[in-house]
Amino acid sequence: MFSKLLIANRGEVALRVLRSARELGIATVAVYSTADAEGLWVKLADEAVCIGPAPSTQSYLNQSAIIAAAKGTGAEAIHPGYGFLAENAAFSDLCAAEGIKFIGPTGAAILTMGNKSAARLAAVRAGLPVVPGSDGAVESAADAARFAEAAGYPVLIKASAGGGGKGMRRVDDPAEMASQFAAAKAEAAAAFGDDTVYLEKLLEHAKHIEFQIICDAHGGGVSLFERDCSTQRRHQKLIEEAPSSVLTPAEREEMGAAALRLAAAVDYEGAGTVEFLYAGPGQYYFMEMNTRVQVEHPVTEAICGLDIVAEQIRVAAGLPLSVTQAELGQPRGHAFEFRINAEDPRADFRPSPGTITRYVVPGGYGVRVDTALTQGAQIPPYYDSMVAKLICFGLSRAEALARGRRALEEFIIEGVETTIPFHVKMLQQPAFIDGSVTTDYVEEQAGDWSL
Ligand code: MV4
């Protein structure tokens, strides 16, 4: 087992990793930008290294500064968290070259899954169902129109180097194909430095169902069941839940096995998430694979009784997984995660940085708050707006929902606007209560809410 671990991240996920490392008896090294010097994770770490000024490119994305901090403190491993360098293949390879264990998959696995067209090809080869799509990249608007004619409109033009909804364009009509195709390529070139695009038939009113898997270095792997992440706004997840309210045990087993087949095909090591679009019984299709631990992992921890970050560290140290698929059985209970962002839901969710003047955290059985917030904390404008995650567990979905409503009412954050009012309203919606929300719900239904 490692004796010292560097956490190459900030905020709630840095604290999350620090806690699991400490419980495993591992010394912790925090890194921070000049804007984060007072961060809770900086204070709680055994050692802390300032890696640069506030802008991410000069701090949390500064690979050489992070490697230097690891070498300077003698850290044997680096946990990247999510975001920043978590899915940066070059950084994974750089750690390996420097003899530092990257807590995550190899650069090769990250590269394959980071190219959404290559990921789709790997999925087809591993026998996963995919939505009807072009075989690889589409070079011209004429080819794109031919695909769309055959598959039927509407179609999606997707950037191979995109993902998470970035670089996606919907085309409903042949007349707009040429302009949308050109715009999609230009947008992909500008955003990712790669204008390669591919096409898929658009699957409307589908759910975003993703499977958490974790693989050890000895060919072992388990499915930790699914999460329903359909409550999204402009591809930003707002509420996640586990398990979904739609899968049958047979679908759960089938989709989990498919996710593990895809992982095996790329010699995957560590925690990963395989995303599916779910359009009804037996109608599920591979979308993407994320090669990092995700923001929403706590809802899976709640229904599995497992510390996923501790498992990541264990498998990176060459230990076998702590649990077998047989021991996991079926999900136990139900959990929701509500993302508390410093954004104003009354003003198009625009960021709301500032100082926390009042802060009261909910508690009680089945309530977990993952945050680095403290009274008087500054929320800087440089980073992602998520400041806390409220996770509520219950033996049934109804119990978890009631607990979520109660905890959201208790949660007080003043000094900045937050998404709490959005969550309170969402939990009153019949479509949410009956579990039928799909990926288009928030855009179609919640756009004109008066909160
Ligand atoms: C799709 C899709 C429907 N049809 N592909 C969004 C980002 C990445 N996970 C892939 N995504 C989707 N791909 C086909 N062929 C629906 C989504 C999707 C989505 C799309 C629009 C708005 C919100 C969304 C949330 C999750 C998934």
Coordinates of C-alpha atoms and ligand atoms in Angstrom, one line a residue:
M1 CA 0.0 0.0 0.0
F2 CA 1.2 3.6 -0.7
S3 CA 2.7 5.5 2.2
K4 CA 2.0 9.0 0.6
L5 CA -0.6 10.1 -1.9
L6 CA -0.9 13.5 -3.7
I7 CA -4.4 14.7 -4.5
A8 CA -4.3 16.7 -7.8
N9 CA -7.6 18.5 -7.3
R10 CA -9.5 21.0 -5.1
G11 CA -12.7 21.5 -3.2
E12 CA -15.1 18.7 -2.3
V13 CA -13.4 16.0 -4.3
A14 CA -10.0 16.8 -2.8
L15 CA -11.5 16.4 0.6
R16 CA -13.3 13.2 -0.5
V17 CA -10.0 11.6 -1.6
L18 CA -8.1 12.8 1.4
R19 CA -10.6 11.2 3.8
S20 CA -10.3 7.7 2.1
A21 CA -6.5 8.0 1.9
R22 CA -6.3 8.9 5.6
E23 CA -8.6 6.0 6.6
L24 CA -6.2 3.7 4.7
G25 CA -3.3 5.1 6.7
I26 CA -1.8 6.9 3.8
A27 CA -0.2 10.3 4.3
T28 CA -1.7 13.0 2.1
V29 CA -0.3 15.9 0.1
A30 CA -2.7 18.6 -1.0
V31 CA -2.0 21.0 -3.9
Y32 CA -3.6 24.4 -4.1
S33 CA -3.7 27.6 -6.1
T34 CA -3.2 31.0 -4.5
A35 CA -7.0 31.4 -4.5
D36 CA -7.4 28.2 -2.4
A37 CA -4.9 28.8 0.3
E38 CA -7.6 28.7 3.0
G39 CA -9.3 25.6 1.6
L40 CA -10.5 23.0 4.1
W41 CA -8.6 20.2 2.2
V42 CA -5.4 22.3 2.4
K43 CA -5.8 22.5 6.2
L44 CA -6.6 18.9 6.7
A45 CA -3.8 17.4 4.5
D46 CA -0.5 16.3 6.1
E47 CA 1.4 18.4 3.6
A48 CA 0.3 21.2 1.2
V49 CA 2.1 22.6 -1.8
C50 CA 1.1 25.8 -3.7
I51 CA 1.3 25.0 -7.4
G52 CA 0.5 28.4 -8.9
P53 CA -1.8 31.3 -9.3
A54 CA -5.6 31.0 -9.5
P55 CA -6.2 30.3 -13.3
S56 CA -6.5 26.5 -13.7
T57 CA -4.0 26.4 -16.6
Q58 CA -1.4 27.8 -14.2
S59 CA -2.3 25.5 -11.3
Y60 CA -4.6 22.5 -11.3
L61 CA -3.8 21.8 -15.0
N62 CA -0.1 22.5 -14.6
Q63 CA 1.3 19.0 -15.0
S64 CA 5.0 19.8 -14.3
A65 CA 4.1 21.7 -11.1
I66 CA 2.0 18.7 -9.9
I67 CA 4.8 16.2 -10.7
A68 CA 7.3 18.5 -9.0
A69 CA 5.1 18.6 -5.9
A70 CA 4.8 14.8 -5.9
K71 CA 8.6 14.4 -6.2
G72 CA 9.3 17.1 -3.7
T73 CA 7.1 15.5 -1.1
G74 CA 7.9 11.9 -2.0
A75 CA 4.4 11.0 -3.0
E76 CA 4.2 7.6 -4.6
A77 CA 0.8 8.0 -6.2
I78 CA -1.4 10.8 -7.5
H79 CA -5.2 10.8 -7.4
P80 CA -6.6 13.2 -10.1
G81 CA -10.2 13.3 -8.8
Y82 CA -12.6 14.3 -11.6
G83 CA -12.2 17.2 -14.1
F84 CA -8.8 18.9 -14.6
L85 CA -6.2 16.1 -15.4
A86 CA -8.5 13.1 -14.5
E87 CA -9.0 12.1 -18.2
N88 CA -5.7 13.5 -19.6
A89 CA -3.9 10.6 -21.3
A90 CA -0.6 12.5 -21.4
F91 CA -0.7 13.0 -17.7
S92 CA -1.4 9.4 -17.0
D93 CA 1.6 8.5 -19.1
L94 CA 3.7 11.2 -17.6
C95 CA 3.1 9.8 -14.1
A96 CA 4.1 6.3 -15.3
A97 CA 7.2 7.7 -16.9
E98 CA 8.1 9.5 -13.6
G99 CA 7.5 6.3 -11.6
I100 CA 4.5 7.8 -9.8
K101 CA 1.3 5.6 -9.8
F102 CA -1.7 7.4 -11.5
I103 CA -4.8 6.3 -9.7
G104 CA -6.8 5.6 -12.8
P105 CA -6.4 3.8 -16.2
T106 CA -3.5 3.8 -18.6
G107 CA -3.1 6.7 -21.1
A108 CA -4.1 4.2 -23.9
A109 CA -7.4 3.4 -22.3
I110 CA -8.1 7.1 -21.7
L111 CA -7.2 7.9 -25.3
T112 CA -9.5 5.2 -26.7
M113 CA -12.5 6.3 -24.6
G114 CA -11.7 10.0 -25.1
N115 CA -12.3 9.6 -28.8
K116 CA -16.0 9.1 -28.9
S117 CA -15.9 7.6 -32.4
A118 CA -13.2 5.1 -31.3
A119 CA -15.1 4.4 -28.1
R120 CA -18.2 3.5 -30.2
L121 CA -16.1 1.2 -32.4
A122 CA -14.7 -0.5 -29.2
A123 CA -18.2 -0.9 -27.9
V124 CA -19.4 -2.5 -31.2
R125 CA -16.5 -4.9 -31.1
A126 CA -17.3 -5.8 -27.4
G127 CA -20.9 -6.6 -28.5
L128 CA -22.6 -3.6 -26.9
P129 CA -25.7 -2.2 -28.7
V130 CA -25.1 1.3 -30.2
V131 CA -27.6 3.7 -31.7
P132 CA -27.7 3.6 -35.6
G133 CA -24.7 5.7 -36.6
S134 CA -22.0 6.3 -39.2
D135 CA -19.2 3.8 -39.2
G136 CA -16.4 6.2 -38.0
A137 CA -15.9 9.7 -39.1
V138 CA -18.0 11.5 -41.7
E139 CA -15.9 13.6 -44.1
S140 CA -18.5 15.6 -46.0
A141 CA -22.0 17.2 -45.7
A142 CA -23.0 15.0 -48.6
D143 CA -22.0 11.8 -46.8
A144 CA -23.8 13.2 -43.7
A145 CA -27.0 13.8 -45.7
R146 CA -26.7 10.3 -47.2
F147 CA -26.5 8.7 -43.7
A148 CA -29.4 10.8 -42.4
E149 CA -31.6 9.9 -45.4
A150 CA -31.0 6.2 -44.7
A151 CA -31.3 6.4 -40.9
G152 CA -34.1 9.0 -40.8
Y153 CA -34.1 12.5 -39.3
P154 CA -33.5 13.8 -36.6
V155 CA -29.8 13.0 -36.4
L156 CA -27.0 14.2 -34.1
I157 CA -23.6 15.4 -35.4
K158 CA -21.1 14.6 -32.7
A159 CA -17.5 15.6 -32.4
S160 CA -15.1 12.6 -32.0
A161 CA -13.0 14.6 -29.6
G162 CA -16.1 16.0 -27.8
G163 CA -18.1 14.3 -25.1
G164 CA -20.4 15.2 -22.3
G165 CA -22.6 17.0 -24.8
K166 CA -19.8 19.3 -26.0
G167 CA -19.7 19.6 -29.8
M168 CA -23.1 18.0 -30.5
R169 CA -25.6 19.4 -33.0
R170 CA -29.1 18.3 -33.8
V171 CA -30.3 18.2 -37.4
D172 CA -34.0 17.9 -38.1
D173 CA -34.2 18.6 -41.8
P174 CA -32.1 17.9 -44.9
A175 CA -32.1 21.6 -45.7
E176 CA -30.1 22.5 -42.7
M177 CA -27.6 19.6 -42.9
A178 CA -24.9 21.5 -44.9
S179 CA -24.8 24.5 -42.6
Q180 CA -25.0 22.4 -39.4
F181 CA -22.3 20.0 -40.6
A182 CA -19.9 22.9 -41.4
A183 CA -20.8 24.6 -38.0
A184 CA -20.2 21.3 -36.1
K185 CA -16.8 20.8 -37.7
A186 CA -15.8 24.4 -37.0
E187 CA -17.0 24.2 -33.4
A188 CA -15.1 20.9 -32.9
A189 CA -11.9 22.4 -34.4
A190 CA -12.1 25.4 -32.2
A191 CA -13.0 23.6 -29.0
F192 CA -10.9 20.4 -29.3
G193 CA -8.3 21.1 -32.0
D194 CA -9.9 18.2 -34.0
D195 CA -12.7 18.8 -36.4
T196 CA -13.5 15.0 -36.8
V197 CA -17.3 14.4 -36.5
Y198 CA -19.5 11.3 -36.8
L199 CA -23.3 10.9 -36.9
E200 CA -25.9 9.1 -34.9
K201 CA -29.7 8.8 -35.2
L202 CA -31.1 11.0 -32.4
L203 CA -32.9 8.9 -29.7
E204 CA -35.5 11.3 -28.2
H205 CA -37.1 11.0 -24.8
A206 CA -34.4 8.6 -23.5
K207 CA -33.0 8.2 -20.1
H208 CA -29.3 8.7 -19.3
I209 CA -28.4 5.4 -17.4
E210 CA -24.8 4.9 -16.5
F211 CA -23.1 1.9 -15.0
Q212 CA -20.3 2.2 -12.4
I213 CA -17.7 -0.5 -12.8
I214 CA -14.4 -1.0 -11.1
C215 CA -11.6 -3.3 -12.3
D216 CA -8.5 -4.5 -10.4
A217 CA -5.0 -5.1 -11.9
H218 CA -5.6 -8.9 -12.0
G219 CA -8.4 -9.1 -14.6
G220 CA -11.2 -8.9 -11.9
G221 CA -14.0 -6.4 -12.2
V222 CA -17.5 -5.8 -10.8
S223 CA -20.5 -3.8 -11.8
L224 CA -21.7 -1.5 -9.0
F225 CA -25.0 -1.1 -10.7
E226 CA -26.5 1.9 -12.4
R227 CA -27.3 5.6 -11.9
D228 CA -30.1 7.5 -13.6
C229 CA -28.6 10.9 -14.5
S230 CA -31.4 12.2 -16.7
T231 CA -32.1 15.4 -14.7
Q232 CA -29.6 17.6 -16.6
R233 CA -29.6 21.1 -17.8
R234 CA -27.4 21.9 -20.8
H235 CA -25.5 18.7 -20.2
Q236 CA -24.8 19.6 -16.6
K237 CA -26.2 16.9 -14.3
L238 CA -28.3 18.3 -11.4
I239 CA -29.8 15.3 -9.8
E240 CA -28.6 11.7 -9.9
E241 CA -30.1 8.6 -8.4
A242 CA -29.2 5.0 -7.8
P243 CA -30.5 2.5 -8.7
S244 CA -32.7 3.7 -11.7
S245 CA -36.5 3.2 -11.3
V246 CA -36.8 1.6 -14.7
L247 CA -34.3 -1.3 -15.0
T248 CA -35.3 -4.9 -14.3
P249 CA -32.8 -7.2 -12.5
A250 CA -32.2 -8.9 -15.8
E251 CA -31.5 -5.6 -17.6
R252 CA -29.2 -4.6 -14.7
E253 CA -27.2 -7.8 -15.0
E254 CA -27.1 -7.7 -18.8
M255 CA -26.0 -4.0 -19.0
G256 CA -23.5 -4.5 -16.2
A257 CA -21.9 -7.4 -18.0
A258 CA -21.8 -5.4 -21.2
A259 CA -20.0 -2.5 -19.4
L260 CA -17.5 -5.0 -18.0
R261 CA -16.9 -6.5 -21.4
L262 CA -16.1 -3.0 -22.8
A263 CA -13.7 -2.4 -19.9
A264 CA -12.0 -5.7 -20.5
A265 CA -11.5 -4.9 -24.2
V266 CA -9.3 -2.0 -23.2
D267 CA -7.5 -3.7 -20.3
Y268 CA -9.2 -1.2 -18.0
E269 CA -7.9 -0.6 -14.5
G270 CA -9.7 1.3 -11.8
A271 CA -13.1 3.0 -11.5
G272 CA -15.0 3.8 -14.7
T273 CA -18.5 4.6 -15.9
V274 CA -20.2 3.3 -19.0
E275 CA -23.1 5.5 -20.2
F276 CA -26.2 4.2 -22.0
L277 CA -29.2 5.8 -23.5
Y278 CA -32.3 3.9 -22.3
A279 CA -35.4 4.2 -24.4
G280 CA -37.5 1.4 -22.9
P281 CA -37.4 -2.3 -22.0
G282 CA -34.5 -3.9 -23.8
Q283 CA -33.8 -0.7 -25.7
Y284 CA -30.4 0.5 -24.4
Y285 CA -27.5 1.8 -26.4
F286 CA -23.9 2.6 -25.5
M287 CA -23.2 6.3 -25.5
E288 CA -19.8 7.0 -23.9
M289 CA -17.3 5.7 -21.3
N290 CA -15.9 8.0 -18.6
T291 CA -12.5 7.0 -17.3
R292 CA -12.6 8.8 -14.0
V293 CA -14.4 8.6 -10.7
Q294 CA -17.6 10.8 -11.2
V295 CA -19.1 13.5 -9.2
E296 CA -22.1 11.3 -8.6
H297 CA -20.3 8.3 -7.2
P298 CA -21.7 8.7 -3.6
V299 CA -25.2 7.4 -4.7
T300 CA -23.6 4.2 -5.8
E301 CA -21.6 4.0 -2.5
A302 CA -24.9 4.3 -0.6
I303 CA -26.6 1.4 -2.3
C304 CA -23.5 -0.8 -2.4
G305 CA -22.1 -0.1 1.0
L306 CA -18.7 0.5 -0.6
D307 CA -16.1 3.3 -0.5
I308 CA -15.3 3.7 -4.3
V309 CA -12.3 6.0 -3.8
A310 CA -10.8 3.5 -1.3
E311 CA -11.3 0.8 -3.9
Q312 CA -9.5 2.9 -6.5
I313 CA -6.5 3.4 -4.2
R314 CA -6.5 -0.3 -3.3
V315 CA -6.6 -1.6 -6.9
A316 CA -3.9 1.0 -7.9
A317 CA -1.7 -0.5 -5.1
G318 CA -2.2 -4.0 -6.7
L319 CA -4.7 -5.3 -4.2
P320 CA -7.8 -7.2 -5.3
L321 CA -11.3 -5.7 -5.1
S322 CA -12.8 -5.8 -1.6
V323 CA -16.1 -7.3 -2.9
T324 CA -17.2 -9.9 -5.4
Q325 CA -20.2 -9.6 -7.7
A326 CA -21.9 -12.3 -5.8
E327 CA -21.5 -10.4 -2.5
L328 CA -22.9 -7.3 -4.1
G329 CA -26.1 -9.2 -5.1
Q330 CA -28.8 -6.6 -5.9
P331 CA -28.8 -2.9 -5.0
R332 CA -29.9 -2.2 -1.4
G333 CA -32.1 0.8 -0.9
H334 CA -32.2 4.0 -3.0
A335 CA -30.1 7.2 -3.0
F336 CA -30.4 10.7 -4.6
E337 CA -27.6 13.2 -5.1
F338 CA -28.5 16.9 -5.4
R339 CA -25.8 19.1 -6.8
I340 CA -25.6 22.4 -4.9
N341 CA -24.1 24.9 -7.3
A342 CA -23.3 28.5 -6.6
E343 CA -25.6 29.5 -9.5
D344 CA -28.8 31.5 -9.6
P345 CA -31.7 29.4 -11.0
R346 CA -33.7 32.5 -11.2
A347 CA -31.2 34.0 -13.6
D348 CA -30.5 31.3 -16.1
F349 CA -28.2 29.5 -13.6
R350 CA -25.5 32.1 -14.0
P351 CA -22.6 31.6 -11.6
S352 CA -22.9 33.4 -8.3
P353 CA -19.5 33.6 -6.6
G354 CA -19.0 35.4 -3.3
T355 CA -18.6 34.8 0.4
I356 CA -20.7 32.4 2.5
T357 CA -22.3 34.5 5.2
R358 CA -24.5 31.8 6.7
Y359 CA -24.1 28.1 6.4
V360 CA -26.3 25.4 8.1
V361 CA -25.8 21.8 6.9
P362 CA -28.6 19.2 7.1
G363 CA -27.9 15.9 8.9
G364 CA -29.6 12.9 10.4
Y365 CA -29.9 9.2 9.3
G366 CA -29.3 8.7 5.6
V367 CA -28.0 12.3 4.9
R368 CA -24.5 12.9 3.6
V369 CA -23.1 16.3 2.6
D370 CA -19.8 16.3 0.6
T371 CA -18.4 19.8 0.5
A372 CA -15.3 21.9 1.3
L373 CA -17.5 24.8 2.3
T374 CA -17.1 26.4 5.7
Q375 CA -18.7 29.5 7.3
G376 CA -17.1 32.6 5.7
A377 CA -15.6 30.5 2.8
Q378 CA -14.9 32.4 -0.4
I379 CA -16.3 30.9 -3.6
P380 CA -13.8 32.1 -6.2
P381 CA -15.0 32.7 -9.8
Y382 CA -12.1 30.7 -11.3
Y383 CA -13.5 27.2 -11.0
D384 CA -16.6 25.0 -11.4
S385 CA -19.6 26.3 -9.6
M386 CA -20.5 23.1 -7.7
V387 CA -19.9 23.8 -4.0
A388 CA -21.7 20.9 -2.3
K389 CA -23.4 17.6 -2.9
L390 CA -26.4 16.5 -0.8
I391 CA -26.8 12.7 -0.9
C392 CA -29.9 11.2 0.7
F393 CA -30.4 7.4 1.2
G394 CA -33.5 5.4 2.1
L395 CA -34.6 1.8 2.0
S396 CA -37.1 2.7 -0.7
R397 CA -37.1 5.4 -3.4
A398 CA -40.1 7.1 -1.6
E399 CA -38.2 7.2 1.7
A400 CA -35.1 8.6 0.0
L401 CA -37.3 11.2 -1.7
A402 CA -38.9 12.3 1.6
R403 CA -35.5 12.5 3.2
G404 CA -34.2 14.6 0.3
R405 CA -37.1 17.1 0.6
R406 CA -36.5 17.4 4.4
A407 CA -32.7 17.8 4.0
L408 CA -33.1 20.4 1.3
E409 CA -35.4 22.4 3.5
E410 CA -32.8 22.3 6.3
F411 CA -29.9 23.3 4.0
I412 CA -29.1 27.0 4.5
I413 CA -26.4 28.7 2.3
E414 CA -26.5 32.5 2.3
G415 CA -24.2 35.1 0.7
V416 CA -24.5 33.4 -2.8
E417 CA -27.4 32.1 -4.8
T418 CA -27.6 28.3 -5.1
T419 CA -29.6 25.6 -7.0
I420 CA -31.4 24.6 -3.8
P421 CA -34.7 26.2 -4.9
F422 CA -34.5 24.3 -8.2
H423 CA -34.2 21.0 -6.3
V424 CA -37.0 21.8 -4.0
K425 CA -39.3 22.5 -7.0
M426 CA -38.0 19.5 -9.0
L427 CA -39.0 17.1 -6.1
Q428 CA -42.6 18.4 -6.4
Q429 CA -42.9 17.4 -10.1
P430 CA -45.1 14.3 -10.9
A431 CA -42.6 13.2 -13.6
F432 CA -39.8 13.3 -11.1
I433 CA -41.8 11.6 -8.4
D434 CA -42.8 8.7 -10.7
G435 CA -39.3 8.4 -12.1
S436 CA -40.2 9.2 -15.7
V437 CA -37.8 12.2 -16.3
T438 CA -35.8 11.9 -19.5
T439 CA -32.8 13.9 -20.7
D440 CA -35.1 16.5 -22.4
Y441 CA -37.2 17.2 -19.3
V442 CA -35.4 20.1 -17.7
E443 CA -35.0 22.0 -21.0
E444 CA -38.6 21.3 -22.1
Q445 CA -40.4 21.7 -18.7
A446 CA -38.3 23.6 -16.3
G447 CA -37.2 26.5 -18.6
D448 CA -40.1 28.8 -17.5
W449 CA -40.3 27.9 -13.8
S450 CA -40.8 30.8 -11.4
L451 CA -38.7 29.7 -8.4
Ligands
MV4_1 C1 -27.3 11.1 -27.6 C2 -28.6 11.4 -27.2 C3 -29.7 10.9 -28.1 N1 -29.4 10.3 -29.2 N2 -27.1 10.4 -28.7 C4 -25.2 13.7 -24.3 C5 -23.7 13.8 -24.0 C6 -23.2 12.5 -24.1 N3 -23.4 11.7 -22.9 C7 -24.1 11.9 -25.2 N4 -25.3 12.6 -25.1 C8 -26.4 12.1 -25.7 N5 -26.2 11.5 -26.9 C9 -28.1 10.0 -29.5 N6 -27.9 9.3 -30.6 C10 -28.8 12.1 -26.0 C11 -27.7 12.4 -25.3 C12 -28.0 13.1 -24.0 C13 -28.5 14.4 -24.0 C14 -28.7 15.1 -25.2 C15 -29.3 16.3 -25.2 C16 -29.5 16.9 -24.0 C17 -29.2 16.3 -22.8 C18 -28.7 15.0 -22.8 C19 -28.4 14.4 -21.6 C20 -27.8 13.1 -21.6 C21 -27.6 12.5 -22.8

